[in-house]
Coordinates of N, CA, C and O in Angstrom, one line a residue:
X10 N 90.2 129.1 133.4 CA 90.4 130.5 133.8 C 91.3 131.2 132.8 O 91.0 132.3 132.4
X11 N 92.4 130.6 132.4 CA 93.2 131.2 131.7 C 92.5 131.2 130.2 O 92.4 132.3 129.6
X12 N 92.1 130.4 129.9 CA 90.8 130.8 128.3 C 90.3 131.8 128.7 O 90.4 132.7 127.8
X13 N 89.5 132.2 129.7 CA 88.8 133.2 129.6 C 89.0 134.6 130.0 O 88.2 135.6 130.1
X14 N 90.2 134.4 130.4 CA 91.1 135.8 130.6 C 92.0 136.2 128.6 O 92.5 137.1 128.0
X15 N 91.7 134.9 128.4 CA 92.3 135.2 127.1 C 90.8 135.9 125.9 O 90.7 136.9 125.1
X16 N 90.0 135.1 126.2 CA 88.8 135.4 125.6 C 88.5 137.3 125.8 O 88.1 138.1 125.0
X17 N 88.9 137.5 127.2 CA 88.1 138.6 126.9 C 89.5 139.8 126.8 O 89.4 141.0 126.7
X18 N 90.4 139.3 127.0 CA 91.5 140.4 126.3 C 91.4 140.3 124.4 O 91.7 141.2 123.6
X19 N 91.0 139.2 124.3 CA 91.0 139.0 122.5 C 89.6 140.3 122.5 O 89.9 141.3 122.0
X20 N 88.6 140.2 122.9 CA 87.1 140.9 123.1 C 87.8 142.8 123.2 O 87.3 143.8 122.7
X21 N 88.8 142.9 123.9 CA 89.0 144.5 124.2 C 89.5 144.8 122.9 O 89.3 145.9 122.3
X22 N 90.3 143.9 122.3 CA 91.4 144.5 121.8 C 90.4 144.6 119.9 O 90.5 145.5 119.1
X23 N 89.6 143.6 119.8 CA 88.4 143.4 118.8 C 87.9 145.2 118.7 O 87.9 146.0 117.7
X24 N 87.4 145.5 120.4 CA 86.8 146.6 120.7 C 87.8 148.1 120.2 O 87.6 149.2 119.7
X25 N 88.8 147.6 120.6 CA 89.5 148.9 120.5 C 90.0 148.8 118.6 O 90.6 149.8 118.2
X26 N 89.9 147.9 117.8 CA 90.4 147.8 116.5 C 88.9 148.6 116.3 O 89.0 149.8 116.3
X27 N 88.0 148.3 116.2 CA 86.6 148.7 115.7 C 86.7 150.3 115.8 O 86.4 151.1 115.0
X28 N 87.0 150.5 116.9 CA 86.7 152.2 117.5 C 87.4 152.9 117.0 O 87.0 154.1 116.7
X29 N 89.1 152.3 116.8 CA 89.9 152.9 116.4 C 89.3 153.4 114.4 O 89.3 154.5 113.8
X30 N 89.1 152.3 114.1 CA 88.8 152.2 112.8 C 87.8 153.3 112.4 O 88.0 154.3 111.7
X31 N 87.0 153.0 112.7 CA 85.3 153.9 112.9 C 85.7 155.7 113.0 O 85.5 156.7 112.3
X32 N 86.6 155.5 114.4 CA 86.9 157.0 113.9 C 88.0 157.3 113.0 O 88.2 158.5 112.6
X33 N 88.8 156.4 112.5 CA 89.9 157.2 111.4 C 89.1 157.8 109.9 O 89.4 158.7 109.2
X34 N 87.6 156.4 109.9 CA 86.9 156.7 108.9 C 86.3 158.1 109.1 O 86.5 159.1 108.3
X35 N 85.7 158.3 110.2 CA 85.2 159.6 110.1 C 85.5 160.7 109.9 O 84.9 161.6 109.5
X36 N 87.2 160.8 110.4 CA 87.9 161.7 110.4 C 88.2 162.6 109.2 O 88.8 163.6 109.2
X37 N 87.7 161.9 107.8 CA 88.3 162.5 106.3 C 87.5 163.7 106.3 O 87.5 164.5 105.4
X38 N 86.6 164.0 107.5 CA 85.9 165.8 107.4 C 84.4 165.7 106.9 O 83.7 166.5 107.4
X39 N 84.0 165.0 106.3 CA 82.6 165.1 106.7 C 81.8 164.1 107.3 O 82.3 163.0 107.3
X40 N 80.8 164.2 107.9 CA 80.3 162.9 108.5 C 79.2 162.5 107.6 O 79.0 163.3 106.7
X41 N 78.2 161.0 107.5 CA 77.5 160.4 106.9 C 76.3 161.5 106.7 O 75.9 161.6 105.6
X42 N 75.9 162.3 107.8 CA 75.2 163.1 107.6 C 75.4 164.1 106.5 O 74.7 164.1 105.5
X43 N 76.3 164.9 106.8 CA 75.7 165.8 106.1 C 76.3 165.2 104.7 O 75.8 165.9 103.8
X44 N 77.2 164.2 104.2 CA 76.8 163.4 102.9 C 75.5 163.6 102.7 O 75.1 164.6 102.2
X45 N 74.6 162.5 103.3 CA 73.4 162.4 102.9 C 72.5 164.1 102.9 O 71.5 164.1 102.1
X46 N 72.6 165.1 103.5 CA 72.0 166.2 103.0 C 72.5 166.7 102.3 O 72.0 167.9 102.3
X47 N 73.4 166.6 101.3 CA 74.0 167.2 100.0 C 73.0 166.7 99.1 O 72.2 167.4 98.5
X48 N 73.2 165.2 99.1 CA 72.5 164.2 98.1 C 71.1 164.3 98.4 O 70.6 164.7 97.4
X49 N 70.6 164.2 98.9 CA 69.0 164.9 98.9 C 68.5 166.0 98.8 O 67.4 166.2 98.3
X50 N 69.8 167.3 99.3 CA 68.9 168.6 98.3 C 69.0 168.2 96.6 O 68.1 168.4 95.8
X51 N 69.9 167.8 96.3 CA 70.4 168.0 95.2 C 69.3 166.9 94.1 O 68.9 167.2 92.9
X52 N 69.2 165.9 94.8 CA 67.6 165.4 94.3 C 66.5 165.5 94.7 O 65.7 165.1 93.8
X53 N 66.0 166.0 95.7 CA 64.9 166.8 96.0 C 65.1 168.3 94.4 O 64.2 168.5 93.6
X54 N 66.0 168.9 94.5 CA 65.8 169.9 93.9 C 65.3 169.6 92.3 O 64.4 170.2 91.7
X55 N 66.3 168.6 91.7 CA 65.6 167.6 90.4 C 64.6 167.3 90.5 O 63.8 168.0 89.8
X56 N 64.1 166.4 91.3 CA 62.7 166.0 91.6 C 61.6 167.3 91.1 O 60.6 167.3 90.3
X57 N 62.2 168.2 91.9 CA 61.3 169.5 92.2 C 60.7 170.3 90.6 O 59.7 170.9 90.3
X58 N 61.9 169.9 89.8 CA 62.0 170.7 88.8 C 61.0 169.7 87.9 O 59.8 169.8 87.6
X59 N 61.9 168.8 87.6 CA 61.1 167.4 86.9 C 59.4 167.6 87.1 O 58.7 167.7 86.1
X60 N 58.8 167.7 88.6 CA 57.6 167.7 89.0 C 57.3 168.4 88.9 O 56.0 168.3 88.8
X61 N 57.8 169.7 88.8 CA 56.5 171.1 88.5 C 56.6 171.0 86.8 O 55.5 171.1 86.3
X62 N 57.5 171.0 86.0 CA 57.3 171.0 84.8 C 56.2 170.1 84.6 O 55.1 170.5 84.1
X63 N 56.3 168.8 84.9 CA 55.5 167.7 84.2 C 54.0 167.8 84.7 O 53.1 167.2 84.2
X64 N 54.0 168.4 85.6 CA 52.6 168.9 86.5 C 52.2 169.7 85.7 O 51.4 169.1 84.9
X65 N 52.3 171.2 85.3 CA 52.3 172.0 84.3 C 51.4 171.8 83.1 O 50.4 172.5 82.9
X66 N 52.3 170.1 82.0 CA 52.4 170.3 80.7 C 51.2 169.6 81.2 O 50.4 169.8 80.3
X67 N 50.7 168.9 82.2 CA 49.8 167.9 82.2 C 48.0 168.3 82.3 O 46.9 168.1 81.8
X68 N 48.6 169.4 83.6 CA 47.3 170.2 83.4 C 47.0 171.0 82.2 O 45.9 171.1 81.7
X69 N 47.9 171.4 81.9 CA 47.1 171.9 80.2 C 47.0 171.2 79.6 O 47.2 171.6 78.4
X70 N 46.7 170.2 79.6 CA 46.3 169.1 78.6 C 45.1 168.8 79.2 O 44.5 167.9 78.5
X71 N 44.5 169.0 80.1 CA 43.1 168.7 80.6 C 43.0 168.0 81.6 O 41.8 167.8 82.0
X72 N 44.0 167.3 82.1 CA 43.9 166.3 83.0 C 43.6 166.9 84.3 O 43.8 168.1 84.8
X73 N 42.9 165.5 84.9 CA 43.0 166.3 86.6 C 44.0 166.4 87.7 O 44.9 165.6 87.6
X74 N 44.0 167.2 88.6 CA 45.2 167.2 89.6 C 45.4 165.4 89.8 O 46.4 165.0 89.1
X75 N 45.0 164.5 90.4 CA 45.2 163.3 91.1 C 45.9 162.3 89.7 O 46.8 161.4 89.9
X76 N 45.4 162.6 88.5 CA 46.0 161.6 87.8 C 47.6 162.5 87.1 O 48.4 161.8 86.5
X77 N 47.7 163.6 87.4 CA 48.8 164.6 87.2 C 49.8 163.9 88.4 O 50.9 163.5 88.1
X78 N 49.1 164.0 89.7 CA 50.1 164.0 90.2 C 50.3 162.5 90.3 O 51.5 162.3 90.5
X79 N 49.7 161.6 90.3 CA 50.2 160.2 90.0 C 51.5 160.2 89.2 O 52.7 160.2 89.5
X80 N 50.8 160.2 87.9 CA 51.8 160.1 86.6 C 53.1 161.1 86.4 O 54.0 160.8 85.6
X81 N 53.1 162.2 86.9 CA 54.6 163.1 87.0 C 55.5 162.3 88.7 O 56.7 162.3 88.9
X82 N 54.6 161.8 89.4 CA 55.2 161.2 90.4 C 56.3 160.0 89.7 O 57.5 160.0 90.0
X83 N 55.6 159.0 89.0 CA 56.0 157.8 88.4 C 56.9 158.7 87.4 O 58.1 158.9 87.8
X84 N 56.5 159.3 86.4 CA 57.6 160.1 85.8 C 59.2 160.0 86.0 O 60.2 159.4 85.5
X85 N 58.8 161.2 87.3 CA 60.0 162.1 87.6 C 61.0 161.0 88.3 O 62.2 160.8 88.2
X86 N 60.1 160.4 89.1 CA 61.0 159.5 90.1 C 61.9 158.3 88.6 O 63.2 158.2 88.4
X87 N 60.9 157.7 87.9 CA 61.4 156.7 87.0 C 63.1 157.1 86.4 O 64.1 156.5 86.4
X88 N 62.6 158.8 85.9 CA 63.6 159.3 85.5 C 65.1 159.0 86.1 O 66.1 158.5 85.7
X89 N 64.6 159.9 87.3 CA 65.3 160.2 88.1 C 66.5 159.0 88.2 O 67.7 159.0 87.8
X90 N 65.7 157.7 89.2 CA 66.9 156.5 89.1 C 67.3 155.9 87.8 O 68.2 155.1 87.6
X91 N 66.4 156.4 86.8 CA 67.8 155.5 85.3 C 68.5 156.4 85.7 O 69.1 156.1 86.7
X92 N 68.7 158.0 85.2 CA 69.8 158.3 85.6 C 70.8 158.1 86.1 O 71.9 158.1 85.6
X93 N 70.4 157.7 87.5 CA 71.3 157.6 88.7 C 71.9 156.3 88.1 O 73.1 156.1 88.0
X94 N 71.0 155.6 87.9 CA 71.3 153.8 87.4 C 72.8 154.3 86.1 O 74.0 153.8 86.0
X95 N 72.0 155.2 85.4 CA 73.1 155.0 84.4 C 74.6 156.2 84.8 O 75.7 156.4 84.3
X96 N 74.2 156.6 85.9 CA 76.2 157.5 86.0 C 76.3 156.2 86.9 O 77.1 155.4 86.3
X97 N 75.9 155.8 87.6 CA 76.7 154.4 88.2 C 77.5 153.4 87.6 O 78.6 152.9 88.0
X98 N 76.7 152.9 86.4 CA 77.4 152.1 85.2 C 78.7 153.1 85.1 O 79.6 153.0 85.9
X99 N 78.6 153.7 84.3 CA 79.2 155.1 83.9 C 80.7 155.1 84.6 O 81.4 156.1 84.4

């Protein structure tokens, strides 16, 4: 009996380090969210640019829409993560 009065005071006190923790992290002012909606307009909007340009140079070159948008898809995206790959090094 006495283990398991110990077990689950060890269990609250686990509970209350976690909670505590969890919110001091959150507290620095922004939350995970809207992180992540900074970082996706900001690469959606690259993306955007990247893909209408390379869409563009492609159809004037004669190609058709489906192999345009294949290959500016593979493109832009390719691009996109060396970049990201290379400020990470960086």
């Amino acid at each position: 009996m006495e283990a398991s009065k110990k077990l689950v005071a060890m269990f609250l006190l686990c509970i209350v380090m976690i909670s505590s923790s969890v919110h001091v992290s959150m507290a620095d002012g922004e939350s995970n969210a809207e992180k992540f909606e900074k970082a996706f307009s900001a690469v959606a909007t690259e993306y955007t640019v990247c893909y209408n340009i390379c869409q563009k140079v492609c159809s004037d070159a004669g190609f058709g829409y489906t192999h345009c948008e294949i290959k500016c898809d593979e493109d832009c995206t390719a691009r996109l993560l060396k970049e990201r790959l290379q400020n990470m090094k960086n």
